[in-house]
Short mmCIF file of C-alpha atoms and ligand atoms in Angstrom, two decimals:
data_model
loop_
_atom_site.label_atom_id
_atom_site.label_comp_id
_atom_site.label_asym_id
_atom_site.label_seq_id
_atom_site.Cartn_x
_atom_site.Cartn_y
_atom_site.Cartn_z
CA UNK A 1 66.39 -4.89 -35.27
CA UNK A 2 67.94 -2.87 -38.22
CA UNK A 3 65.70 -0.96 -40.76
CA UNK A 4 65.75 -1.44 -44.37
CA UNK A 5 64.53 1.43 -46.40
CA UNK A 6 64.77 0.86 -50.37
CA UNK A 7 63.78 4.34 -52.41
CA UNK A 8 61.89 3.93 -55.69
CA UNK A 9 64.52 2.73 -58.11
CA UNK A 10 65.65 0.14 -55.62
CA UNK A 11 62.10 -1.99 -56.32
CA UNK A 12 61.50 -0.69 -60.18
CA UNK A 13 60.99 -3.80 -61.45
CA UNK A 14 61.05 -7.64 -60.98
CA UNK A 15 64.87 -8.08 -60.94
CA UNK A 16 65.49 -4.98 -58.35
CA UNK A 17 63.02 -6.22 -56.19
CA UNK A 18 64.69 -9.37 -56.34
CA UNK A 19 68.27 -7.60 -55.76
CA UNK A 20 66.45 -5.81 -52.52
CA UNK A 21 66.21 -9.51 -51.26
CA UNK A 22 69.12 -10.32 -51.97
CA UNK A 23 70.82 -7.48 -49.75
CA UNK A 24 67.99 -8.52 -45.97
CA UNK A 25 68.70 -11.85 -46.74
CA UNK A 26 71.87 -12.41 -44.80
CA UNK A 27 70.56 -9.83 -41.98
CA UNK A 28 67.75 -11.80 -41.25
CA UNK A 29 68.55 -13.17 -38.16
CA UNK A 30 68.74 -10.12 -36.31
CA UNK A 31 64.76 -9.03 -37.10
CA UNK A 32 64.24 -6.85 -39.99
CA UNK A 33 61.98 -4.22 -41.04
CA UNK A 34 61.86 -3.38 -44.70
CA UNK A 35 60.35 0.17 -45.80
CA UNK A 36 59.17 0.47 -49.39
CA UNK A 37 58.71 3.28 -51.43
CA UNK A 38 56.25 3.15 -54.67
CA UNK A 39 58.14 1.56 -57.71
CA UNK A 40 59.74 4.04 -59.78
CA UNK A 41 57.81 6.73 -61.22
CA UNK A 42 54.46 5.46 -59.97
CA UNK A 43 53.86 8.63 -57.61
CA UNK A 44 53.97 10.48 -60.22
CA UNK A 45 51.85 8.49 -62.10
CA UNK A 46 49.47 8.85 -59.20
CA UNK A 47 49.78 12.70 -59.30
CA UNK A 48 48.79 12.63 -62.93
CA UNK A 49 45.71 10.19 -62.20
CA UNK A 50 44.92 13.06 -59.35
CA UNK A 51 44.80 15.73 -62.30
CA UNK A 52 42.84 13.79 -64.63
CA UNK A 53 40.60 13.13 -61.98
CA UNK A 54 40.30 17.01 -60.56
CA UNK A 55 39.60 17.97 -64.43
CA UNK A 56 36.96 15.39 -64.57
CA UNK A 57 38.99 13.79 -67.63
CA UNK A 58 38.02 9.94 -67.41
CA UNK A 59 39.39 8.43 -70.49
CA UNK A 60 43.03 9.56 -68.98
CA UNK A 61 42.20 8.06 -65.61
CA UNK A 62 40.99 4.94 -67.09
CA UNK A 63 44.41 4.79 -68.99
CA UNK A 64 46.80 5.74 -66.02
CA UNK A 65 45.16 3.16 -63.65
CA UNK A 66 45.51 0.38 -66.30
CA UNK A 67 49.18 1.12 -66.84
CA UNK A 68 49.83 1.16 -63.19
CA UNK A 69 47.93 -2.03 -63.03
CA UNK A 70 50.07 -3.79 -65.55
CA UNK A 71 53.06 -2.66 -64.18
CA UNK A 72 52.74 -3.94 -61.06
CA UNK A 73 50.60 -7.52 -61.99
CA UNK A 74 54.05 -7.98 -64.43
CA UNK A 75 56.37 -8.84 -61.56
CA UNK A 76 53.82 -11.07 -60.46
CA UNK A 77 54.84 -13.86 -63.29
CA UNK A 78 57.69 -14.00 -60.87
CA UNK A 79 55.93 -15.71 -58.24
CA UNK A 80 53.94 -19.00 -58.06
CA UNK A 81 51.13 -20.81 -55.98
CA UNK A 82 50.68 -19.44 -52.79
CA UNK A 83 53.05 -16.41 -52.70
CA UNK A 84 51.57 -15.43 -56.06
CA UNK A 85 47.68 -15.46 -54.64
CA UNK A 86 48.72 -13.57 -51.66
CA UNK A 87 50.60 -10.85 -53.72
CA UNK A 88 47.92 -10.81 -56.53
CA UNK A 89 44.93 -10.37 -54.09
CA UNK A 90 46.73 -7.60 -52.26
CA UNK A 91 47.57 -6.05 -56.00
CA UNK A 92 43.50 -6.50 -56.63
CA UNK A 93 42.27 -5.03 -53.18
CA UNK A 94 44.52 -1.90 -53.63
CA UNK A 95 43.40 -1.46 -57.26
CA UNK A 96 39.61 -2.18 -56.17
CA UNK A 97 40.13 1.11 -53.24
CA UNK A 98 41.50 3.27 -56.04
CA UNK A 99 38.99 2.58 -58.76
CA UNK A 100 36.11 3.02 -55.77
CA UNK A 101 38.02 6.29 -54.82
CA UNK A 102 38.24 7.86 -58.59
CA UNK A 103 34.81 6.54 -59.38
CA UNK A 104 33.21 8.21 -56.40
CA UNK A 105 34.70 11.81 -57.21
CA UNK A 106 33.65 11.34 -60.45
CA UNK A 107 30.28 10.86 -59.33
CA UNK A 108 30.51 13.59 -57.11
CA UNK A 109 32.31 16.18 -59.16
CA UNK A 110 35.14 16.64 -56.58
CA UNK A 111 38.38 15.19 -55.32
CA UNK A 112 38.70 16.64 -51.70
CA UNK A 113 42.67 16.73 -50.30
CA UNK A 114 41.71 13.16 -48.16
CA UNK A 115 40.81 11.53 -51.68
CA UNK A 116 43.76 12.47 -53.17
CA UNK A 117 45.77 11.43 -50.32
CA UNK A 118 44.60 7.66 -50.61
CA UNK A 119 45.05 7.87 -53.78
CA UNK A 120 49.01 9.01 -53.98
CA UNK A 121 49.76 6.69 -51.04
CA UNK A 122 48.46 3.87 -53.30
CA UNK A 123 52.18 3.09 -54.63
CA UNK A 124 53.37 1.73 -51.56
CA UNK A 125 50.78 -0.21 -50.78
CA UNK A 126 51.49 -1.94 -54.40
CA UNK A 127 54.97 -2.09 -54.15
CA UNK A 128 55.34 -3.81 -50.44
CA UNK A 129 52.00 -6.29 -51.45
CA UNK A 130 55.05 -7.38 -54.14
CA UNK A 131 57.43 -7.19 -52.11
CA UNK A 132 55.86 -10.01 -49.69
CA UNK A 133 55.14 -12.10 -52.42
CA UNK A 134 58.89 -12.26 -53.49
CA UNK A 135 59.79 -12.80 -49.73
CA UNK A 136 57.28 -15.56 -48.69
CA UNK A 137 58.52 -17.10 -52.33
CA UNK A 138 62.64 -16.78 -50.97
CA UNK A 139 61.60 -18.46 -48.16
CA UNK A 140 61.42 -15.57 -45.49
CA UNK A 141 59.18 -14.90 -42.48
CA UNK A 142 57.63 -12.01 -44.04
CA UNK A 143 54.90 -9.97 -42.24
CA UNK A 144 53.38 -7.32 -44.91
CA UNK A 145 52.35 -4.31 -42.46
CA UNK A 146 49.89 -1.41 -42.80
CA UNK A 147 51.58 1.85 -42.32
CA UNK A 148 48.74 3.21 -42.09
CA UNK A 149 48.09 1.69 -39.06
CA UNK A 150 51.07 2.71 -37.02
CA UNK A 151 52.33 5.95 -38.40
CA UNK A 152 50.04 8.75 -36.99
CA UNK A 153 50.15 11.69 -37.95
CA UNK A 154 47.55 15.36 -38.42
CA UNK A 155 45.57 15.76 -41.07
CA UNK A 156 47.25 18.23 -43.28
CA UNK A 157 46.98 16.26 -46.26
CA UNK A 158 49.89 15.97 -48.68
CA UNK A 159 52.34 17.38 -46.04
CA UNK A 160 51.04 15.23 -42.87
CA UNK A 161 52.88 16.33 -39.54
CA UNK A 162 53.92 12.99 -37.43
CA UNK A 163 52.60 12.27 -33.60
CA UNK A 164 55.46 10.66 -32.19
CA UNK A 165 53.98 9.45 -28.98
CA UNK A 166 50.84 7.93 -30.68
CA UNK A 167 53.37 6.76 -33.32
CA UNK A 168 55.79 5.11 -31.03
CA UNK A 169 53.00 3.82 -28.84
CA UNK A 170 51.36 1.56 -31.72
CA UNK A 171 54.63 0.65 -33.89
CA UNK A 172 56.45 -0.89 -30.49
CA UNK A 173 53.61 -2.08 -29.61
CA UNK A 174 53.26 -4.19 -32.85
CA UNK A 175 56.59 -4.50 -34.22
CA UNK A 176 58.49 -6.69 -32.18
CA UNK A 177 62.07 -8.24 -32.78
CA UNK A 178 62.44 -11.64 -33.20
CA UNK A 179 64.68 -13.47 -34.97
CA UNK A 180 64.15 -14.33 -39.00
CA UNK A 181 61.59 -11.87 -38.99
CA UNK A 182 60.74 -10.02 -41.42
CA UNK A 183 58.45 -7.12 -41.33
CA UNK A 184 57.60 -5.31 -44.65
CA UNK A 185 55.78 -1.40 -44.39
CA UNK A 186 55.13 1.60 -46.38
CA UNK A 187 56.98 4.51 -46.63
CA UNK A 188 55.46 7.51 -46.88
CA UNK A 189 52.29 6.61 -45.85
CA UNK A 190 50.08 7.32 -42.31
CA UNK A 191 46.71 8.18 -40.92
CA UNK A 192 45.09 10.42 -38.72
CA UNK A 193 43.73 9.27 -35.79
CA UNK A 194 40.67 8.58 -36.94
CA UNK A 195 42.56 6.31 -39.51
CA UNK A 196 42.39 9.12 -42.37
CA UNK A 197 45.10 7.74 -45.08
CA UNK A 198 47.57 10.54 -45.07
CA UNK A 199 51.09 11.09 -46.79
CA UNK A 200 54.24 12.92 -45.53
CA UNK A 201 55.07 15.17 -48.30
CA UNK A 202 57.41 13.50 -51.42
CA UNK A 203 60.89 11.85 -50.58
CA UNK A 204 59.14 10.86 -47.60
CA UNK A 205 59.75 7.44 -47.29
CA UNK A 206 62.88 8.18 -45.85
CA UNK A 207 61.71 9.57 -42.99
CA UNK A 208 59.01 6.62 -42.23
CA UNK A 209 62.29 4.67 -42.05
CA UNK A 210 63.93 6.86 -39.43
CA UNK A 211 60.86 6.92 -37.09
CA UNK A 212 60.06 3.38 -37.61
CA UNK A 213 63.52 2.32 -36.79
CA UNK A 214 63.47 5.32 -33.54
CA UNK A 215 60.57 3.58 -32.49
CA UNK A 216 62.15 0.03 -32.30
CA UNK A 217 65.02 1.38 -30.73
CA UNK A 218 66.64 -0.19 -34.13
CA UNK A 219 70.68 -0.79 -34.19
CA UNK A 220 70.80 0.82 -37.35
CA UNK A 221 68.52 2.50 -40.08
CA UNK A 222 70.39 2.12 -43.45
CA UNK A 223 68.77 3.93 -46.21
CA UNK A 224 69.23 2.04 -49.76
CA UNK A 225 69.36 4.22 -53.22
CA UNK A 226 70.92 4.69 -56.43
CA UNK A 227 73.84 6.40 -55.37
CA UNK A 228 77.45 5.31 -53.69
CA UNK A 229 76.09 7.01 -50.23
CA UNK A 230 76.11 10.41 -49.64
CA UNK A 231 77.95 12.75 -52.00
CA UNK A 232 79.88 15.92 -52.13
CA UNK A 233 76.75 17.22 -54.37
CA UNK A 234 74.15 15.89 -56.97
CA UNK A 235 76.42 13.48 -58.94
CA UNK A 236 73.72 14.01 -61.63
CA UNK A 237 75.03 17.50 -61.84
CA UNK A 238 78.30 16.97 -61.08
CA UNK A 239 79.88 13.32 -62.45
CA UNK A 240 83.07 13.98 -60.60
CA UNK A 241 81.21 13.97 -56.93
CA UNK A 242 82.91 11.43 -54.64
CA UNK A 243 81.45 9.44 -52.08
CA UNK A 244 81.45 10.81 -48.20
CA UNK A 245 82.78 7.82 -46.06
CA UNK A 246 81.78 9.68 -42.92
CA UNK A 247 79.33 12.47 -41.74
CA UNK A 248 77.55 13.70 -38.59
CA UNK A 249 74.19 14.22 -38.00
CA UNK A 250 74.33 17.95 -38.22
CA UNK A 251 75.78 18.02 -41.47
CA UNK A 252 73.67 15.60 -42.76
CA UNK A 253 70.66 17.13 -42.01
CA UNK A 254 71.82 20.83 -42.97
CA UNK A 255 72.43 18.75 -46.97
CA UNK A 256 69.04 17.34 -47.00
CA UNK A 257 67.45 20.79 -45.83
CA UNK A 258 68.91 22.79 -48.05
CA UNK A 259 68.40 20.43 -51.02
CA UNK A 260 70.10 17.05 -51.16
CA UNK A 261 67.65 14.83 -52.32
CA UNK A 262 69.44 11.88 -51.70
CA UNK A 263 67.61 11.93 -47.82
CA UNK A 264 64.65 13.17 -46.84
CA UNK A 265 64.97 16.78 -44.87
CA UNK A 266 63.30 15.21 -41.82
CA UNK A 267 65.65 12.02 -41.57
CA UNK A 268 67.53 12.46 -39.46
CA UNK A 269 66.02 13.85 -36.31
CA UNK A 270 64.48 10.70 -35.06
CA UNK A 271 67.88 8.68 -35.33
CA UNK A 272 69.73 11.72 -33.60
CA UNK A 273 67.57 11.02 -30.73
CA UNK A 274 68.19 8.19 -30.11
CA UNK A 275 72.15 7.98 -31.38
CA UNK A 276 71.00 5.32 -34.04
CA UNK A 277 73.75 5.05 -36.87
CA UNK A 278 72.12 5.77 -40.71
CA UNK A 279 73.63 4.28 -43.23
CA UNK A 280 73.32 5.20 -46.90
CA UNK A 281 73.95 2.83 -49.48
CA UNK A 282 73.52 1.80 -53.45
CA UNK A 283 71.34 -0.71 -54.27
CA UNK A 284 73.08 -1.20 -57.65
CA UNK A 285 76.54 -1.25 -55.90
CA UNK A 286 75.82 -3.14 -52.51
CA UNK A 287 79.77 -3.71 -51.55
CA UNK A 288 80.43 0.27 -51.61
CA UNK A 289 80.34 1.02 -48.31
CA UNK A 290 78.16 4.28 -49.08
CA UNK A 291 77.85 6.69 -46.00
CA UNK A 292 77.81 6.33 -42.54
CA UNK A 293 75.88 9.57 -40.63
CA UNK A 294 76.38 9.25 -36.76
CA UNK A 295 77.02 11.45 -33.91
CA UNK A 296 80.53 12.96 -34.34
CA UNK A 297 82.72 12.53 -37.53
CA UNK A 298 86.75 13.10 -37.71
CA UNK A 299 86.73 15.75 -40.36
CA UNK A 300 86.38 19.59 -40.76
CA UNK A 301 86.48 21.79 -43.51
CA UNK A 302 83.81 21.81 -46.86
CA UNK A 303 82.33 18.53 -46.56
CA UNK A 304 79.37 18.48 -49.25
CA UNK A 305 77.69 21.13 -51.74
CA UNK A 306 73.72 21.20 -51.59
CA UNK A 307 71.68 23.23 -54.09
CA UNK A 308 68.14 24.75 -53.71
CA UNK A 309 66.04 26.17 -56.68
CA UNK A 310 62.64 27.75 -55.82
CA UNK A 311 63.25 30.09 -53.87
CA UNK A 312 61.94 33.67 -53.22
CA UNK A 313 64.40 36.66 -51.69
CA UNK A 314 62.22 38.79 -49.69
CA UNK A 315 63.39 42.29 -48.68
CA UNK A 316 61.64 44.85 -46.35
CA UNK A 317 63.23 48.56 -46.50
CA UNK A 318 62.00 50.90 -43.63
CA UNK A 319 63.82 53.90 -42.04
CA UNK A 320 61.87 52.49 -39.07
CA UNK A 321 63.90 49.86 -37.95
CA UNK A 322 66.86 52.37 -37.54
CA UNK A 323 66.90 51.76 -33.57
CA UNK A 324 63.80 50.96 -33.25
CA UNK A 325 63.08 47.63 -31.07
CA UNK A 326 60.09 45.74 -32.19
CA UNK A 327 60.36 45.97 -35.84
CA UNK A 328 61.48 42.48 -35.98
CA UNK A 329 58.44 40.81 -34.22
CA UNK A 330 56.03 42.96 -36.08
CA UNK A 331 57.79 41.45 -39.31
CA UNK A 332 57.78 37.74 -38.35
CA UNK A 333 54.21 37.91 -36.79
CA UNK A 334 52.90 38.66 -40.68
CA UNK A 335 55.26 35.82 -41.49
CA UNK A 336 53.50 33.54 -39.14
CA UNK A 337 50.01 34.95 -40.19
CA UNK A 338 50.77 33.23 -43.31
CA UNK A 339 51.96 30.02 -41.94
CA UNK A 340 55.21 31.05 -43.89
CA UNK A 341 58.32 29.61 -42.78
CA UNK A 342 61.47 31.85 -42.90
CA UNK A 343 64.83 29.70 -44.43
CA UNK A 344 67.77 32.49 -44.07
CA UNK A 345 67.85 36.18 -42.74
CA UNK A 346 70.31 38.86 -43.03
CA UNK A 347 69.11 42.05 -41.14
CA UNK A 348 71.03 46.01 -41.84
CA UNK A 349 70.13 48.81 -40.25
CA UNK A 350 67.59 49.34 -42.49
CA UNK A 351 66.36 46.44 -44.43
CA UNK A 352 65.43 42.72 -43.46
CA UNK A 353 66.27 40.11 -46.73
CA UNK A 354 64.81 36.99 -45.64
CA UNK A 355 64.10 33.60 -47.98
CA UNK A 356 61.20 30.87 -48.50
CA UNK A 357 60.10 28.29 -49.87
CA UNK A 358 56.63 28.56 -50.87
CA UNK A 359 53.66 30.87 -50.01
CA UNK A 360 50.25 29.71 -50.89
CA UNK A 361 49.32 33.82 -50.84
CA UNK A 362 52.18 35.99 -52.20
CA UNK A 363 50.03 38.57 -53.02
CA UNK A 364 48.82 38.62 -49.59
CA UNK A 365 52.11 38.51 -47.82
CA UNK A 366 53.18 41.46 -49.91
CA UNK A 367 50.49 43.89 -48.62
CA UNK A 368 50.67 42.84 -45.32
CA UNK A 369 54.62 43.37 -45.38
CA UNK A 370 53.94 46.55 -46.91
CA UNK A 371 52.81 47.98 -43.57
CA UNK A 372 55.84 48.08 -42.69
CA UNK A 373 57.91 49.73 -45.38
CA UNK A 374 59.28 49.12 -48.90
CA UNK A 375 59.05 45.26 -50.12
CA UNK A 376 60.73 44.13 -52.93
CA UNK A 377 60.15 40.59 -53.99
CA UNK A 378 62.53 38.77 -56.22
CA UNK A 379 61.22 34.88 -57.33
CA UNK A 380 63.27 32.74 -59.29
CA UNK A 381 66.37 32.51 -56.76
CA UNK A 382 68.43 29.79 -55.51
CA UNK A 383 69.82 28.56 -52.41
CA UNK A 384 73.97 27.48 -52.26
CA UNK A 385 74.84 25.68 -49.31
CA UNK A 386 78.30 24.94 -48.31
CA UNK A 387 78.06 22.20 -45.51
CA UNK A 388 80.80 21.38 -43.28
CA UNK A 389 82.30 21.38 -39.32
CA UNK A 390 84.51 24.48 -38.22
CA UNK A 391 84.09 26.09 -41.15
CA UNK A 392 85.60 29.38 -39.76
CA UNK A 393 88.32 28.06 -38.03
CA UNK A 394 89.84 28.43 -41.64
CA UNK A 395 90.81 31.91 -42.01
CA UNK A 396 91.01 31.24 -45.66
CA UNK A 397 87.48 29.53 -46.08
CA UNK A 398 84.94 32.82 -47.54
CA UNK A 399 88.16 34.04 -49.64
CA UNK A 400 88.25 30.81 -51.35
CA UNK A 401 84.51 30.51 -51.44
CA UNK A 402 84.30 33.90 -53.04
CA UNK A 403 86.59 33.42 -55.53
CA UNK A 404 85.25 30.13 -56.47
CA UNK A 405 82.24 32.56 -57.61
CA UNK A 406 84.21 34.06 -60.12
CA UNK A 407 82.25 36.86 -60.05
CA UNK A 408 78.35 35.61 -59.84
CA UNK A 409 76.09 37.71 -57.76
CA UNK A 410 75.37 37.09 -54.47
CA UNK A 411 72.19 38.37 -52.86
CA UNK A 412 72.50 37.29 -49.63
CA UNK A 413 74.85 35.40 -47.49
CA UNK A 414 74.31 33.49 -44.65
CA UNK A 415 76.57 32.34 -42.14
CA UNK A 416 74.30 30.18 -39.70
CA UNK A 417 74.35 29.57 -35.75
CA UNK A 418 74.80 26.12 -36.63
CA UNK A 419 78.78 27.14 -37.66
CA UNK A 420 78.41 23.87 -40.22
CA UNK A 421 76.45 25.78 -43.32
CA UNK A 422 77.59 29.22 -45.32
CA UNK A 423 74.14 29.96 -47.75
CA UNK A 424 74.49 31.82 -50.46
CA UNK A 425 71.45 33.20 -52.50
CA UNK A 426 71.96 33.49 -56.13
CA UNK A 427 69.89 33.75 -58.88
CA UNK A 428 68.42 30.34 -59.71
CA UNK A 429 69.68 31.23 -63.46
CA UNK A 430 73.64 30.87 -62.04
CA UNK A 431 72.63 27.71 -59.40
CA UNK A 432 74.39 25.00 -61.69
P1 ADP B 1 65.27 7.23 -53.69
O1 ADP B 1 64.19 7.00 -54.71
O2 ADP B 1 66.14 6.04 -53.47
O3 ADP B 1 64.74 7.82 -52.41
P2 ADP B 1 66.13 9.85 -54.56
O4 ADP B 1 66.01 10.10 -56.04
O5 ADP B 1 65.11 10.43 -53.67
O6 ADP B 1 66.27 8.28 -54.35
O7 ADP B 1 67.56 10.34 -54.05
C1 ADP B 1 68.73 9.90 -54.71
C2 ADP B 1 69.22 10.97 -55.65
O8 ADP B 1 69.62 12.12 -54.89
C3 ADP B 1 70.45 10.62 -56.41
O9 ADP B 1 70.15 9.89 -57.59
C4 ADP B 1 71.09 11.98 -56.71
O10 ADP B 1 70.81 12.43 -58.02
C5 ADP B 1 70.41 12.92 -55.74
N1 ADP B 1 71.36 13.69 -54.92
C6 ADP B 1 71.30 15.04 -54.71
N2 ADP B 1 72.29 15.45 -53.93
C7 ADP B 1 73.03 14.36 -53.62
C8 ADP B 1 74.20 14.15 -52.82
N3 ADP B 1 74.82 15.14 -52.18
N4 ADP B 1 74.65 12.89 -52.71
C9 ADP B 1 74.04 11.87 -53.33
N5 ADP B 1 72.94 12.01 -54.11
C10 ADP B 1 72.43 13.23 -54.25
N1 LIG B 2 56.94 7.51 -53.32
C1 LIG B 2 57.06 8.79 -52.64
C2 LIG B 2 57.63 9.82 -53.60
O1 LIG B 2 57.94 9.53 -54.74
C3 LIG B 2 57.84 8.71 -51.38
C4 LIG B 2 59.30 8.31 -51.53
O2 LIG B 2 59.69 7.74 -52.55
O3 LIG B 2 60.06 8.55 -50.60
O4 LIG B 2 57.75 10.97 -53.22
MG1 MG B 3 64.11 9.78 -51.95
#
């Protein structure tokens, strides 16, 4: 079986959906699965309808869930008879769940985190109920799926961690290869086990792909977008990025972590696994042969350029690290009281820098760190990645890098175990 993901530009609209079609078509033979994220711009629709709904602002929510409604019954003029009263009672039953959902916190005054869950996994559902349509209407043996069903995952709302065994026990269990088949499924959608509706954090459809297709024991997971593959950074930054033909897992993963959107951060470690090939390619440009990400990859040197605003530099100053033992666990144990996760560390004698990402109590974390000495707490940084194998067998590599700065400050630099990323933190300001 091979694993079709398509990311929300790929199904926008009637003719993309029809251009996603176009590209299983010929595959069908070996048993397909097709992942859908929402059409274009609808999460964050969603996310809107969320806020109108937490400040109890109806006429808004009203609007939002009539756009979204219009939007989606539009690329239903594309379909007729049967395929169109499939398609258009899924639309209806999805649009029922929502209005029930936003009616009932109304009603209630509140819009706990499991509300607003169903809620922004509501895109997918829409997209892949059109989706089938279009396929039963080509002609395919399309199966629409409910994520929700298979995917497992905790219950931290909005950010929903994955059990893989429960996971992989239901989706082999129910997704089996057979030729001409075509199975169509969420992306970024799960539930708990109690069948909670749950999402996996945004971009996430990506990552449904990768464990639906690790689950299958898939041939190959190729991940469709609106790029040619992979590049050596944001072509929307940069125009002159070029296409990477080749990359390994490793470096793949260390982009998306440390900001390339273009795959989801978590990607990659279910096809590692299991040595399946991921394939990135353009939906808009189906005969580039966009990126191939597998297991080892001929070339060394600077392979790809990832950037990473929002981030907050950290330092701890305290005379009493100065051969002391200890310091270090006393300093990650606050860390971990605040379910904070560290990105990069550089450590002196006296003084710990460290980044992150987020911390839902900054305040907090800065009194607690204050046990422990002098914290100073600079927001608004950025993360610079330079991603690439054997990066120091080039004796030339951090003079180059450095003078590539031309002079911009560099707060901290990071020169990871994983010998395939040099971070640099900068001020967010100097990023681009
Ligand atoms: P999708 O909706 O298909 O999942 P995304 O918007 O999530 O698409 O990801 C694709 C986007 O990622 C591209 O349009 C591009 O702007 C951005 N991007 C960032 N870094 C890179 C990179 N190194 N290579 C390719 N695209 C990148
Ligand atoms: N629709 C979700 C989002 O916009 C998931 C995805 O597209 O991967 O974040
Ligand atoms: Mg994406």
């Amino acid at each position: 079986m091979v694993v079709f993901k398509f990311g929300g530009t790929s199904v926008q609209d009637t003719e993309a959906m029809k251009q996603v079609l176009e590209i299983i078509t010929p595959h069908r033979e070996t048993g397909l699965i097709l992942v859908s994220s929402a059409m274009a711009g609808v999460t964050n629709t969603l996310i809107e309808l969320i806020h109108a709904v937490k400040a109890e602002d109806r006429a808004t929510a009203e609007t939002l869930l009539n756009a979204l409604e219009e939007r989606h019954t539009r690329v239903l003029d594309a379909l007729t008879a049967k395929a169109r009263d499939i398609a258009s009672d899924a639309l209806k039953a999805v649009f029922r769940d929502m209005r029930t959902l936003v009616k009932g916190s109304f009603l209630l005054g509140d819009c706990s985190p499991r509300v607003s869950d169903a809620l922004l996994g509501s895109g997918e559902l829409l997209s892949t109920a059109l989706l089938h349509g279009l396929a039963l209407q080509a002609g395919l043996s399309s199966h629409l799926m409910d994520a929700r069903k298979l995917l497992v995952t905790d219950d931290r709302f909005g950010e929903a961690g994955v059990l893989w065994p429960e996971t992989q026990a239901k989706v082999s269990a129910v997704l089996t290869p057979e030729p001409g088949i075509v199975y169509i499924l969420q992306g970024f959608i799960g539930a708990t086990v109690h069948g909670v509706a749950t999402t996996l954090g945004r971009g996430g459809s990506d990552y449904s792909a990768s464990l639906f297709g690790a689950a299958v024991q898939a041939q190959r997971i190729e991940i469709w977008t609106d790029v040619n593959g992979i590049m050596t950074t944001d072509p929307r930054k940069v125009p002159t990025a070029r296409s990477i033909p080749v990359m390994t897992y490793a470096e793949a993963a260390e982009l998306a972590f440390f900001g390339a959107k273009v795959v989801h951060p978590a990607t990659i470690q279910p096809a590692v696994e299991r040595g399946i090939p991921v394939l990135v390619k353009n939906t808009k440009n189906p005969s580039h042969p966009g990126t191939i990400v597998q297991a080892e990859a001929p070339l060394s040197g600077v392979r790809a350029i990832a950037g990473r605003q929002g981030v907050t530099l950290i330092t701890v100053t305290s005379g009493r690290m100065l051969m002391a033992y200890g310091f270090l666990k006393k300093l990650f144990s606050i860390f971990d009281a605040f379910e904070t996760s560290v990105d990069l560390v550089a450590t002196s004698e006296v003084s710990v820098s460290m980044t992150i990402n987020s911390c839902q109590d900054l305040d907090g974390l800065r009194q607690a760190l204050e046990s422990l000495g002098t914290v100073r707490i600079q927001p608004d940084m950025a993360i610079l990645s330079l991603v690439g194998k054997d990066l120091w067998k080039d004796g030339k590599f951090l003079v180059e890098t450095f003078a590539a700065l031309q002079g911009i400050p560099v707060h901290l630099v990071s020169m990871g175990a994983s010998e395939i990323n040099v971070s640099l933190v900068l001020k967010a300001g100097d990023l681009d």
